[in-house]
Each structure stands twice: as C-alpha cells, then as structure tokens.
C-alpha cells in the first residue's frame, strides 16, 4: 500500500485518480480550507481531513506518507490573474509545500498547477521550484498536459504536472502517459 498525503486537496480529484489507477493507493490525510470542497471530502471517512489552511497544520503531527500531492493555488501564476508569482501570498504556498516535504520526506511528489507556471517571470519561477526540489534530492519531471487528451475527460484544460522521485532508479522508469486517441 502507498500512503498519500494531500495539500490543497480541493474535492480530491488528484487522489481519486490515484485510487482509480490502483487499489494500492490510499489517501490517509488531506488538508483543504474551502468548506464547500470539504463537504465533498467528508464523504470519505477513511481520509483524515483537516479543514484548515496548510499554514495552520503542523506536518510533524501527520501520519507518514509515500506520496505527497498538491494542486496548489494558481492565481499568482495564472494568465487570468495579476501574475505576481512569489510576491503574491498565494504564490508563497509553494514554500509551505517544501516544509511538508522536509518533514514527511515522501518518495514521490505530484504537483499540479496552471501551464503558465512554466513560463511565469521568464521561466524563473519554475526554475526556483525545480531547484528547490532538486536540492532535496528529488529527480524532477514536468510537462504540460491537456486533460482532454489524457483520460477522456470532457474538459479542455492544460495544466503543468511536476513529478518528483527521491529514488533515482524509480525516476528512471518514469514516463508521462501517451495521449489517448
């Protein structure tokens, strides 16, 4: 069994994808501050849900995990927003994700955000993210994928997926999925 911890869980879409991929994936805890999203997550009593801001939850108190997922707030990097990046408090949450990584030391990271994250601030934002993960000895892969082409979702939505592995041999076996015709 692979234990998943989820930051910025929303209604649990990322974790649902893991669960549908294999019964070996189990979300053990999730942190989400939006009450309406939590109303959905409360339907999964096997998940220890923290209806709270990630800044108010101590990672030391959470169960150890194998995989950390985070669909962290995108407004600071989105073309639709002001694009303030790390100067926007919502952009700084990436550094809070690093706190969870430093404490929990998951084997795998699965981060998701808007496609503009890669080009934000002439690529500097993404370079900082990649560099911070690599400093923690993660092998990092990133790719912009359109959900319409991967999984048959009726949604035309491009997102960047950042995957990190603490084990180099596992990382070498990884590849992003092929498009579904």
Tab-separated table of N, CA and C in Angstrom:
chain	number	residue	atom	x	y	z
A	1	UNK	N	0.832	-1.182	0.000
A	1	UNK	CA	0.000	0.000	0.000
A	1	UNK	C	0.880	1.250	0.000
A	2	UNK	N	0.462	2.249	-0.781
A	2	UNK	CA	1.146	3.530	-0.833
A	2	UNK	C	0.248	4.576	-0.186
A	3	UNK	N	0.780	5.235	0.831
A	3	UNK	CA	0.008	6.232	1.568
A	3	UNK	C	0.205	7.612	0.940
A	4	UNK	N	-0.916	8.290	0.715
A	4	UNK	CA	-0.905	9.612	0.095
A	4	UNK	C	-1.317	10.662	1.114
A	5	UNK	N	-0.585	11.771	1.108
A	5	UNK	CA	-0.973	12.967	1.839
A	5	UNK	C	-1.263	14.044	0.817
A	6	UNK	N	-2.307	14.818	1.052
A	6	UNK	CA	-2.763	15.784	0.055
A	6	UNK	C	-2.842	17.189	0.627
A	7	UNK	N	-2.186	18.125	-0.058
A	7	UNK	CA	-2.275	19.541	0.292
A	7	UNK	C	-3.122	20.251	-0.756
A	8	UNK	N	-3.910	21.228	-0.329
A	8	UNK	CA	-4.779	21.961	-1.258
A	8	UNK	C	-5.633	20.957	-2.030
A	9	UNK	N	-6.324	20.114	-1.301
A	9	UNK	CA	-6.987	18.932	-1.849
A	9	UNK	C	-8.157	19.219	-2.767
A	10	UNK	N	-8.775	20.377	-2.625
A	10	UNK	CA	-9.996	20.614	-3.390
A	10	UNK	C	-11.005	19.537	-3.026
A	11	UNK	N	-11.654	18.959	-4.022
A	11	UNK	CA	-12.614	17.883	-3.749
A	11	UNK	C	-11.967	16.506	-3.878
A	12	UNK	N	-10.624	16.475	-4.015
A	12	UNK	CA	-9.917	15.200	-4.025
A	12	UNK	C	-9.726	14.580	-5.393
A	13	UNK	N	-9.759	15.379	-6.432
A	13	UNK	CA	-9.630	14.849	-7.790
A	13	UNK	C	-8.319	14.137	-8.062
A	14	UNK	N	-7.215	14.695	-7.601
A	14	UNK	CA	-5.911	14.051	-7.824
A	14	UNK	C	-5.885	12.701	-7.119
A	15	UNK	N	-6.345	12.679	-5.895
A	15	UNK	CA	-6.327	11.448	-5.114
A	15	UNK	C	-7.277	10.398	-5.695
A	16	UNK	N	-8.390	10.849	-6.234
A	16	UNK	CA	-9.318	9.928	-6.891
A	16	UNK	C	-8.648	9.266	-8.091
A	17	UNK	N	-7.868	10.045	-8.827
A	17	UNK	CA	-7.123	9.479	-9.951
A	17	UNK	C	-6.175	8.383	-9.507
A	18	UNK	N	-5.475	8.610	-8.406
A	18	UNK	CA	-4.590	7.575	-7.872
A	18	UNK	C	-5.390	6.335	-7.484
A	19	UNK	N	-6.499	6.540	-6.776
A	19	UNK	CA	-7.328	5.414	-6.311
A	19	UNK	C	-7.883	4.617	-7.483
A	20	UNK	N	-8.254	5.304	-8.556
A	20	UNK	CA	-8.779	4.599	-9.725
A	20	UNK	C	-7.680	3.877	-10.495
A	21	UNK	N	-6.449	4.347	-10.360
A	21	UNK	CA	-5.327	3.701	-11.045
A	21	UNK	C	-4.959	2.377	-10.392
A	22	UNK	N	-5.086	2.303	-9.064
A	22	UNK	CA	-4.726	1.073	-8.359
A	22	UNK	C	-5.285	1.095	-6.940
A	23	UNK	N	-5.698	-0.061	-6.487
A	23	UNK	CA	-6.184	-0.169	-5.103
A	23	UNK	C	-5.039	-0.075	-4.100
A	24	UNK	N	-3.805	-0.004	-4.585
A	24	UNK	CA	-2.652	0.127	-3.698
A	24	UNK	C	-2.483	1.549	-3.161
A	25	UNK	N	-3.172	2.519	-3.771
A	25	UNK	CA	-3.061	3.912	-3.347
A	25	UNK	C	-4.181	4.257	-2.376
A	26	UNK	N	-3.787	4.807	-1.212
A	26	UNK	CA	-4.771	5.200	-0.201
A	26	UNK	C	-4.413	6.574	0.353
A	27	UNK	N	-5.336	7.496	0.266
A	27	UNK	CA	-5.123	8.817	0.851
A	27	UNK	C	-5.387	8.715	2.348
A	28	UNK	N	-4.373	9.046	3.141
A	28	UNK	CA	-4.510	8.922	4.595
A	28	UNK	C	-4.842	10.259	5.251
A	29	UNK	N	-4.392	11.363	4.648
A	29	UNK	CA	-4.781	12.673	5.158
A	29	UNK	C	-4.856	13.680	4.020
A	30	UNK	N	-5.687	14.692	4.248
A	30	UNK	CA	-5.884	15.756	3.269
A	30	UNK	C	-6.090	17.069	4.011
A	31	UNK	N	-5.544	18.139	3.438
A	31	UNK	CA	-5.711	19.468	4.021
A	31	UNK	C	-6.364	20.366	2.974
A	32	UNK	N	-7.492	20.925	3.344
A	32	UNK	CA	-8.238	21.814	2.440
A	32	UNK	C	-8.978	22.838	3.294
A	33	UNK	N	-8.869	24.115	2.930
A	33	UNK	CA	-9.527	25.144	3.744
A	33	UNK	C	-10.904	25.547	3.232
A	34	UNK	N	-11.236	25.216	1.995
A	34	UNK	CA	-12.536	25.597	1.445
A	34	UNK	C	-13.631	24.674	1.983
A	35	UNK	N	-14.581	25.257	2.682
A	35	UNK	CA	-15.624	24.453	3.333
A	35	UNK	C	-16.444	23.642	2.330
A	36	UNK	N	-16.783	24.227	1.199
A	36	UNK	CA	-17.588	23.502	0.212
A	36	UNK	C	-16.838	22.289	-0.332
A	37	UNK	N	-15.547	22.441	-0.571
A	37	UNK	CA	-14.747	21.295	-1.017
A	37	UNK	C	-14.692	20.236	0.082
A	38	UNK	N	-14.554	20.676	1.316
A	38	UNK	CA	-14.510	19.729	2.439
A	38	UNK	C	-15.814	18.958	2.580
A	39	UNK	N	-16.928	19.590	2.240
A	39	UNK	CA	-18.208	18.880	2.286
A	39	UNK	C	-18.169	17.632	1.410
A	40	UNK	N	-17.462	17.704	0.293
A	40	UNK	CA	-17.303	16.528	-0.573
A	40	UNK	C	-16.359	15.527	0.085
A	41	UNK	N	-15.238	16.014	0.594
A	41	UNK	CA	-14.241	15.120	1.194
A	41	UNK	C	-14.757	14.403	2.438
A	42	UNK	N	-15.703	15.005	3.141
A	42	UNK	CA	-16.269	14.351	4.324
A	42	UNK	C	-16.996	13.055	3.966
A	43	UNK	N	-17.281	12.849	2.697
A	43	UNK	CA	-17.912	11.598	2.253
A	43	UNK	C	-16.927	10.434	2.221
A	44	UNK	N	-15.658	10.711	2.521
A	44	UNK	CA	-14.624	9.678	2.520
A	44	UNK	C	-14.028	9.590	3.925
A	45	UNK	N	-14.724	8.893	4.831
A	45	UNK	CA	-14.306	8.869	6.236
A	45	UNK	C	-12.946	8.211	6.466
A	46	UNK	N	-12.451	7.467	5.493
A	46	UNK	CA	-11.132	6.845	5.645
A	46	UNK	C	-10.002	7.868	5.536
A	47	UNK	N	-10.322	9.067	5.055
A	47	UNK	CA	-9.325	10.135	4.938
A	47	UNK	C	-9.411	11.018	6.180
A	48	UNK	N	-8.282	11.222	6.824
A	48	UNK	CA	-8.227	12.142	7.960
A	48	UNK	C	-8.170	13.556	7.370
A	49	UNK	N	-9.288	14.246	7.416
A	49	UNK	CA	-9.416	15.555	6.776
A	49	UNK	C	-9.167	16.677	7.773
A	50	UNK	N	-8.311	17.604	7.365
A	50	UNK	CA	-8.051	18.814	8.134
A	50	UNK	C	-8.661	19.971	7.357
A	51	UNK	N	-9.796	20.458	7.831
A	51	UNK	CA	-10.424	21.616	7.189
A	51	UNK	C	-9.729	22.847	7.756
A	52	UNK	N	-8.647	23.216	7.088
A	52	UNK	CA	-7.787	24.249	7.635
A	52	UNK	C	-6.858	24.763	6.546
A	53	UNK	N	-6.201	25.851	6.819
A	53	UNK	CA	-5.161	26.394	5.955
A	53	UNK	C	-3.884	25.587	6.202
A	54	UNK	N	-3.127	25.296	5.161
A	54	UNK	CA	-1.901	24.499	5.341
A	54	UNK	C	-0.914	25.171	6.288
A	55	UNK	N	-0.991	26.487	6.401
A	55	UNK	CA	-0.087	27.194	7.310
A	55	UNK	C	-0.413	26.934	8.775
A	56	UNK	N	-1.597	26.402	9.033
A	56	UNK	CA	-2.023	26.153	10.411
A	56	UNK	C	-1.934	24.687	10.821
A	57	UNK	N	-1.380	23.854	9.970
A	57	UNK	CA	-1.272	22.422	10.262
A	57	UNK	C	0.210	22.059	10.348
A	58	UNK	N	0.600	21.444	11.448
A	58	UNK	CA	1.998	21.047	11.648
A	58	UNK	C	2.258	19.704	10.972
A	59	UNK	N	3.145	19.668	9.979
A	59	UNK	CA	3.404	18.401	9.289
A	59	UNK	C	3.931	17.309	10.219
A	60	UNK	N	4.592	17.702	11.297
A	60	UNK	CA	5.139	16.727	12.243
A	60	UNK	C	4.050	15.874	12.887
A	61	UNK	N	2.847	16.401	12.946
A	61	UNK	CA	1.747	15.702	13.613
A	61	UNK	C	0.978	14.765	12.685
A	62	UNK	N	1.310	14.782	11.402
A	62	UNK	CA	0.587	13.975	10.421
A	62	UNK	C	1.244	12.621	10.220
A	63	UNK	N	0.425	11.662	9.809
A	63	UNK	CA	0.929	10.318	9.504
A	63	UNK	C	1.955	10.393	8.371
A	64	UNK	N	2.973	9.539	8.448
A	64	UNK	CA	3.969	9.483	7.380
A	64	UNK	C	3.324	9.003	6.086
A	65	UNK	N	3.875	9.458	4.971
A	65	UNK	CA	3.299	9.157	3.661
A	65	UNK	C	4.380	8.732	2.678
A	66	UNK	N	3.940	8.116	1.597
A	66	UNK	CA	4.830	7.746	0.495
A	66	UNK	C	4.757	8.761	-0.637
A	67	UNK	N	3.583	9.359	-0.807
A	67	UNK	CA	3.327	10.279	-1.916
A	67	UNK	C	2.698	11.551	-1.364
A	68	UNK	N	3.220	12.695	-1.807
A	68	UNK	CA	2.614	13.975	-1.454
A	68	UNK	C	2.033	14.587	-2.718
A	69	UNK	N	0.745	14.935	-2.667
A	69	UNK	CA	0.107	15.612	-3.792
A	69	UNK	C	-0.227	17.041	-3.382
A	70	UNK	N	-0.179	17.939	-4.365
A	70	UNK	CA	-0.546	19.330	-4.092
A	70	UNK	C	-0.993	19.999	-5.382
A	71	UNK	N	-2.252	20.356	-5.428
A	71	UNK	CA	-2.770	21.185	-6.509
A	71	UNK	C	-2.805	22.606	-5.974
A	72	UNK	N	-1.615	23.179	-5.806
A	72	UNK	CA	-1.519	24.438	-5.063
A	72	UNK	C	-2.111	25.620	-5.830
A	73	UNK	N	-2.538	26.659	-5.092
A	73	UNK	CA	-3.234	27.791	-5.702
A	73	UNK	C	-2.490	28.355	-6.911
A	74	UNK	N	-3.262	28.628	-7.950
A	74	UNK	CA	-2.665	29.014	-9.228
A	74	UNK	C	-2.841	30.490	-9.561
A	75	UNK	N	-3.637	31.221	-8.782
A	75	UNK	CA	-3.952	32.599	-9.152
A	75	UNK	C	-2.705	33.465	-9.320
A	76	UNK	N	-1.676	33.195	-8.547
A	76	UNK	CA	-0.464	34.009	-8.606
A	76	UNK	C	0.321	33.809	-9.902
A	77	UNK	N	0.032	32.717	-10.622
A	77	UNK	CA	0.774	32.398	-11.839
A	77	UNK	C	-0.106	32.397	-13.086
A	78	UNK	N	-1.410	32.462	-12.891
A	78	UNK	CA	-2.362	32.326	-13.989
A	78	UNK	C	-2.361	33.546	-14.898
A	79	UNK	N	-2.567	33.309	-16.189
A	79	UNK	CA	-2.693	34.397	-17.148
A	79	UNK	C	-3.926	35.237	-16.807
A	80	UNK	N	-4.917	34.608	-16.179
A	80	UNK	CA	-6.148	35.309	-15.817
A	80	UNK	C	-5.974	36.185	-14.580
A	81	UNK	N	-4.885	35.999	-13.846
A	81	UNK	CA	-4.662	36.777	-12.634
A	81	UNK	C	-3.656	37.893	-12.865
A	82	UNK	N	-3.143	38.448	-11.759
A	82	UNK	CA	-2.177	39.539	-11.846
A	82	UNK	C	-0.751	39.046	-12.046
A	83	UNK	N	-0.545	37.754	-11.935
A	83	UNK	CA	0.749	37.111	-12.173
A	83	UNK	C	1.861	37.663	-11.276
A	84	UNK	N	1.571	37.833	-10.003
A	84	UNK	CA	2.572	38.341	-9.068
A	84	UNK	C	3.519	37.251	-8.582
A	85	UNK	N	3.209	36.003	-8.870
A	85	UNK	CA	4.098	34.901	-8.512
A	85	UNK	C	4.365	34.812	-7.030
A	86	UNK	N	5.649	34.712	-6.676
A	86	UNK	CA	6.020	34.557	-5.278
A	86	UNK	C	5.778	35.836	-4.466
A	87	UNK	N	5.474	36.965	-5.142
A	87	UNK	CA	5.143	38.199	-4.433
A	87	UNK	C	3.689	38.212	-3.960
A	88	UNK	N	2.924	37.247	-4.419
A	88	UNK	CA	1.523	37.082	-4.010
A	88	UNK	C	1.507	36.043	-2.891
A	89	UNK	N	0.811	36.300	-1.778
A	89	UNK	CA	0.770	35.303	-0.693
A	89	UNK	C	0.344	33.914	-1.171
A	90	UNK	N	-0.511	33.860	-2.191
A	90	UNK	CA	-0.943	32.559	-2.716
A	90	UNK	C	0.193	31.872	-3.465
A	91	UNK	N	1.136	32.635	-3.987
A	91	UNK	CA	2.288	32.053	-4.674
A	91	UNK	C	3.314	31.510	-3.700
A	92	UNK	N	3.329	32.083	-2.506
A	92	UNK	CA	4.290	31.646	-1.493
A	92	UNK	C	3.962	30.299	-0.878
A	93	UNK	N	2.770	29.774	-1.140
A	93	UNK	CA	2.416	28.488	-0.544
A	93	UNK	C	3.339	27.376	-1.026
A	94	UNK	N	4.012	27.579	-2.154
A	94	UNK	CA	4.966	26.560	-2.595
A	94	UNK	C	6.016	26.320	-1.509
A	95	UNK	N	6.447	27.380	-0.845
A	95	UNK	CA	7.463	27.223	0.192
A	95	UNK	C	6.905	26.471	1.400
A	96	UNK	N	5.607	26.557	1.609
A	96	UNK	CA	4.974	25.750	2.665
A	96	UNK	C	4.954	24.280	2.253
A	97	UNK	N	4.761	24.015	0.977
A	97	UNK	CA	4.847	22.636	0.482
A	97	UNK	C	6.226	22.072	0.809
A	98	UNK	N	7.254	22.893	0.642
A	98	UNK	CA	8.618	22.440	0.961
A	98	UNK	C	8.746	22.055	2.434
A	99	UNK	N	8.062	22.765	3.321
A	99	UNK	CA	8.083	22.398	4.745
A	99	UNK	C	7.552	20.978	4.938
A	100	UNK	N	6.459	20.663	4.257
A	100	UNK	CA	5.878	19.316	4.360
A	100	UNK	C	6.833	18.277	3.771
A	101	UNK	N	7.481	18.618	2.675
A	101	UNK	CA	8.449	17.701	2.059
A	101	UNK	C	9.614	17.458	3.016
A	102	UNK	N	10.117	18.527	3.616
A	102	UNK	CA	11.260	18.400	4.528
A	102	UNK	C	10.943	17.514	5.728
A	103	UNK	N	9.735	17.593	6.227
A	103	UNK	CA	9.352	16.814	7.407
A	103	UNK	C	8.931	15.397	7.037
A	104	UNK	N	8.076	15.255	6.034
A	104	UNK	CA	7.498	13.938	5.706
A	104	UNK	C	8.392	13.107	4.788
A	105	UNK	N	9.255	13.756	4.008
A	105	UNK	CA	10.184	13.068	3.100
A	105	UNK	C	9.498	11.986	2.248
A	106	UNK	N	8.457	12.366	1.511
A	106	UNK	CA	7.767	11.373	0.677
A	106	UNK	C	8.661	10.878	-0.457
A	107	UNK	N	8.418	9.674	-0.904
A	107	UNK	CA	9.187	9.097	-2.012
A	107	UNK	C	8.817	9.729	-3.341
A	108	UNK	N	7.550	10.151	-3.449
A	108	UNK	CA	7.044	10.700	-4.708
A	108	UNK	C	6.299	12.003	-4.440
A	109	UNK	N	6.498	12.966	-5.344
A	109	UNK	CA	5.763	14.224	-5.315
A	109	UNK	C	4.911	14.315	-6.570
A	110	UNK	N	3.694	14.796	-6.422
A	110	UNK	CA	2.800	15.010	-7.563
A	110	UNK	C	2.195	16.396	-7.389
A	111	UNK	N	2.742	17.368	-8.124
A	111	UNK	CA	2.285	18.750	-8.015
A	111	UNK	C	1.600	19.159	-9.315
A	112	UNK	N	0.576	19.978	-9.198
A	112	UNK	CA	-0.201	20.378	-10.375
A	112	UNK	C	-0.512	21.859	-10.281
A	113	UNK	N	-0.442	22.545	-11.449
A	113	UNK	CA	-0.725	23.972	-11.479
A	113	UNK	C	-1.060	24.395	-12.903
A	114	UNK	N	-1.274	25.694	-13.101
A	114	UNK	CA	-1.580	26.215	-14.434
A	114	UNK	C	-0.356	26.099	-15.337
A	115	UNK	N	-0.605	25.968	-16.642
A	115	UNK	CA	0.510	25.794	-17.573
A	115	UNK	C	1.445	26.996	-17.565
A	116	UNK	N	0.919	28.189	-17.253
A	116	UNK	CA	1.744	29.390	-17.256
A	116	UNK	C	2.823	29.377	-16.173
A	117	UNK	N	2.734	28.464	-15.228
A	117	UNK	CA	3.756	28.373	-14.186
A	117	UNK	C	5.140	28.186	-14.807
A	118	UNK	N	5.205	27.416	-15.881
A	118	UNK	CA	6.496	27.130	-16.521
A	118	UNK	C	7.131	28.391	-17.114
A	119	UNK	N	6.330	29.277	-17.681
A	119	UNK	CA	6.882	30.469	-18.318
A	119	UNK	C	6.791	31.728	-17.474
A	120	UNK	N	6.176	31.617	-16.297
A	120	UNK	CA	6.000	32.788	-15.444
A	120	UNK	C	7.338	33.441	-15.116
A	121	UNK	N	7.378	34.754	-15.172
A	121	UNK	CA	8.584	35.534	-14.858
A	121	UNK	C	9.775	35.045	-15.683
A	122	UNK	N	9.515	34.862	-16.971
A	122	UNK	CA	10.541	34.419	-17.933
A	122	UNK	C	11.176	33.090	-17.521
A	123	UNK	N	10.378	32.235	-16.899
A	123	UNK	CA	10.847	30.910	-16.515
A	123	UNK	C	11.512	30.834	-15.156
A	124	UNK	N	11.723	31.972	-14.520
A	124	UNK	CA	12.429	31.982	-13.228
A	124	UNK	C	11.645	31.271	-12.125
A	125	UNK	N	10.329	31.441	-12.114
A	125	UNK	CA	9.509	30.804	-11.078
A	125	UNK	C	9.664	29.292	-11.131
A	126	UNK	N	9.540	28.731	-12.325
A	126	UNK	CA	9.667	27.281	-12.458
A	126	UNK	C	11.080	26.822	-12.104
A	127	UNK	N	12.082	27.592	-12.489
A	127	UNK	CA	13.471	27.226	-12.154
A	127	UNK	C	13.669	27.168	-10.643
A	128	UNK	N	13.053	28.101	-9.925
A	128	UNK	CA	13.150	28.093	-8.460
A	128	UNK	C	12.484	26.837	-7.902
A	129	UNK	N	11.291	26.531	-8.385
A	129	UNK	CA	10.575	25.342	-7.913
A	129	UNK	C	11.400	24.092	-8.171
A	130	UNK	N	11.883	23.941	-9.393
A	130	UNK	CA	12.674	22.755	-9.757
A	130	UNK	C	13.951	22.683	-8.919
A	131	UNK	N	14.619	23.807	-8.770
A	131	UNK	CA	15.859	23.851	-7.998
A	131	UNK	C	15.629	23.470	-6.535
A	132	UNK	N	14.561	23.978	-5.938
A	132	UNK	CA	14.268	23.662	-4.537
A	132	UNK	C	13.984	22.171	-4.352
A	133	UNK	N	13.298	21.576	-5.309
A	133	UNK	CA	13.025	20.136	-5.217
A	133	UNK	C	14.305	19.334	-5.432
A	134	UNK	N	15.132	19.760	-6.364
A	134	UNK	CA	16.398	19.060	-6.619
A	134	UNK	C	17.358	19.192	-5.443
A	135	UNK	N	17.338	20.326	-4.741
A	135	UNK	CA	18.159	20.497	-3.532
A	135	UNK	C	17.804	19.452	-2.479
A	136	UNK	N	16.582	18.986	-2.546
A	136	UNK	CA	16.103	17.974	-1.601
A	136	UNK	C	16.263	16.566	-2.177
A	137	UNK	N	17.081	16.461	-3.207
A	137	UNK	CA	17.443	15.185	-3.844
A	137	UNK	C	16.292	14.491	-4.566
A	138	UNK	N	15.388	15.278	-5.128
A	138	UNK	CA	14.338	14.714	-5.975
A	138	UNK	C	14.753	14.843	-7.436
A	139	UNK	N	14.509	13.791	-8.193
A	139	UNK	CA	14.624	13.864	-9.645
A	139	UNK	C	13.281	14.388	-10.120
A	140	UNK	N	13.305	15.467	-10.893
A	140	UNK	CA	12.077	16.186	-11.226
A	140	UNK	C	11.765	16.103	-12.715
A	141	UNK	N	10.515	15.792	-12.996
A	141	UNK	CA	9.982	15.812	-14.356
A	141	UNK	C	8.807	16.784	-14.372
A	142	UNK	N	8.641	17.496	-15.468
A	142	UNK	CA	7.495	18.399	-15.590
A	142	UNK	C	7.028	18.419	-17.035
A	143	UNK	N	5.716	18.471	-17.185
A	143	UNK	CA	5.156	18.507	-18.532
A	143	UNK	C	3.768	19.135	-18.479
A	144	UNK	N	3.463	19.920	-19.508
A	144	UNK	CA	2.121	20.465	-19.655
A	144	UNK	C	1.297	19.443	-20.424
A	145	UNK	N	0.180	19.036	-19.818
A	145	UNK	CA	-0.723	18.074	-20.442
A	145	UNK	C	-2.116	18.689	-20.506
A	146	UNK	N	-2.857	18.322	-21.539
A	146	UNK	CA	-4.243	18.756	-21.672
A	146	UNK	C	-5.134	17.598	-21.253
A	147	UNK	N	-5.966	17.810	-20.255
A	147	UNK	CA	-6.809	16.732	-19.730
A	147	UNK	C	-7.707	16.119	-20.797
A	148	UNK	N	-7.999	16.868	-21.831
A	148	UNK	CA	-8.830	16.356	-22.921
A	148	UNK	C	-8.156	15.187	-23.635
A	149	UNK	N	-6.828	15.192	-23.638
A	149	UNK	CA	-6.053	14.183	-24.375
A	149	UNK	C	-5.558	13.027	-23.505
A	150	UNK	N	-5.808	13.119	-22.202
A	150	UNK	CA	-5.305	12.103	-21.279
A	150	UNK	C	-6.407	11.694	-20.319
A	151	UNK	N	-7.105	10.658	-20.630
A	151	UNK	CA	-8.103	10.157	-19.701
A	151	UNK	C	-9.539	10.352	-20.110
A	152	UNK	N	-9.754	10.960	-21.247
A	152	UNK	CA	-11.116	11.085	-21.737
A	152	UNK	C	-12.001	12.033	-20.949
A	153	UNK	N	-11.417	12.978	-20.245
A	153	UNK	CA	-12.227	13.944	-19.508
A	153	UNK	C	-12.821	14.959	-20.477
A	154	UNK	N	-14.073	15.320	-20.304
A	154	UNK	CA	-14.705	16.279	-21.209
A	154	UNK	C	-14.330	17.720	-20.850
A	155	UNK	N	-13.037	17.965	-20.764
A	155	UNK	CA	-12.564	19.271	-20.344
A	155	UNK	C	-11.283	19.591	-21.102
A	156	UNK	N	-11.240	20.739	-21.729
A	156	UNK	CA	-10.063	21.182	-22.465
A	156	UNK	C	-9.263	22.084	-21.527
A	157	UNK	N	-8.352	21.468	-20.769
A	157	UNK	CA	-7.653	22.198	-19.715
A	157	UNK	C	-6.191	21.791	-19.669
A	158	UNK	N	-5.323	22.739	-19.969
A	158	UNK	CA	-3.890	22.470	-19.910
A	158	UNK	C	-3.369	22.811	-18.516
A	159	UNK	N	-2.622	21.879	-17.956
A	159	UNK	CA	-2.037	22.049	-16.632
A	159	UNK	C	-0.602	21.534	-16.677
A	160	UNK	N	0.228	22.077	-15.799
A	160	UNK	CA	1.577	21.537	-15.674
A	160	UNK	C	1.566	20.528	-14.532
A	161	UNK	N	2.186	19.398	-14.786
A	161	UNK	CA	2.327	18.346	-13.779
A	161	UNK	C	3.809	18.230	-13.468
A	162	UNK	N	4.133	18.358	-12.203
A	162	UNK	CA	5.517	18.266	-11.732
A	162	UNK	C	5.601	17.024	-10.864
A	163	UNK	N	6.429	16.091	-11.294
A	163	UNK	CA	6.569	14.817	-10.600
A	163	UNK	C	7.995	14.723	-10.074
A	164	UNK	N	8.135	14.354	-8.817
A	164	UNK	CA	9.457	14.205	-8.227
A	164	UNK	C	9.610	12.842	-7.581
A	165	UNK	N	10.797	12.278	-7.726
A	165	UNK	CA	11.111	10.976	-7.134
A	165	UNK	C	12.364	11.104	-6.287
A	166	UNK	N	12.318	10.559	-5.074
A	166	UNK	CA	13.507	10.582	-4.220
A	166	UNK	C	14.478	9.464	-4.587
A	167	UNK	N	13.982	8.427	-5.245
A	167	UNK	CA	14.822	7.301	-5.651
A	167	UNK	C	15.147	7.420	-7.139
A	168	UNK	N	16.415	7.519	-7.455
A	168	UNK	CA	16.854	7.720	-8.848
A	168	UNK	C	16.440	6.560	-9.745
A	169	UNK	N	16.535	5.328	-9.264
A	169	UNK	CA	16.168	4.169	-10.089
A	169	UNK	C	14.685	4.178	-10.435
A	170	UNK	N	13.859	4.551	-9.483
A	170	UNK	CA	12.426	4.672	-9.756
A	170	UNK	C	12.186	5.786	-10.766
A	171	UNK	N	12.885	6.887	-10.600
A	171	UNK	CA	12.729	8.028	-11.508
A	171	UNK	C	13.058	7.650	-12.945
A	172	UNK	N	14.072	6.836	-13.127
A	172	UNK	CA	14.482	6.448	-14.479
A	172	UNK	C	13.419	5.622	-15.190
A	173	UNK	N	12.538	4.985	-14.439
A	173	UNK	CA	11.470	4.163	-15.028
A	173	UNK	C	10.234	4.987	-15.386
A	174	UNK	N	10.210	6.240	-14.955
A	174	UNK	CA	9.020	7.068	-15.146
A	174	UNK	C	8.939	7.645	-16.551
A	175	UNK	N	7.722	7.711	-17.050
A	175	UNK	CA	7.444	8.482	-18.265
A	175	UNK	C	6.013	8.999	-18.165
A	176	UNK	N	5.789	10.143	-18.750
A	176	UNK	CA	4.435	10.681	-18.780
A	176	UNK	C	3.595	9.814	-19.707
A	177	UNK	N	2.290	9.773	-19.500
A	177	UNK	CA	1.431	8.919	-20.329
A	177	UNK	C	1.368	9.392	-21.777
A	178	UNK	N	1.038	8.457	-22.642
A	178	UNK	CA	0.814	8.780	-24.052
A	178	UNK	C	-0.592	9.352	-24.194
A	179	UNK	N	-0.780	10.171	-25.209
A	179	UNK	CA	-2.114	10.708	-25.480
A	179	UNK	C	-3.069	9.573	-25.819
A	180	UNK	N	-4.305	9.744	-25.410
A	180	UNK	CA	-5.343	8.771	-25.743
A	180	UNK	C	-6.004	9.240	-27.035
A	181	UNK	N	-5.978	8.394	-28.069
A	181	UNK	CA	-6.544	8.825	-29.365
A	181	UNK	C	-8.046	9.039	-29.311
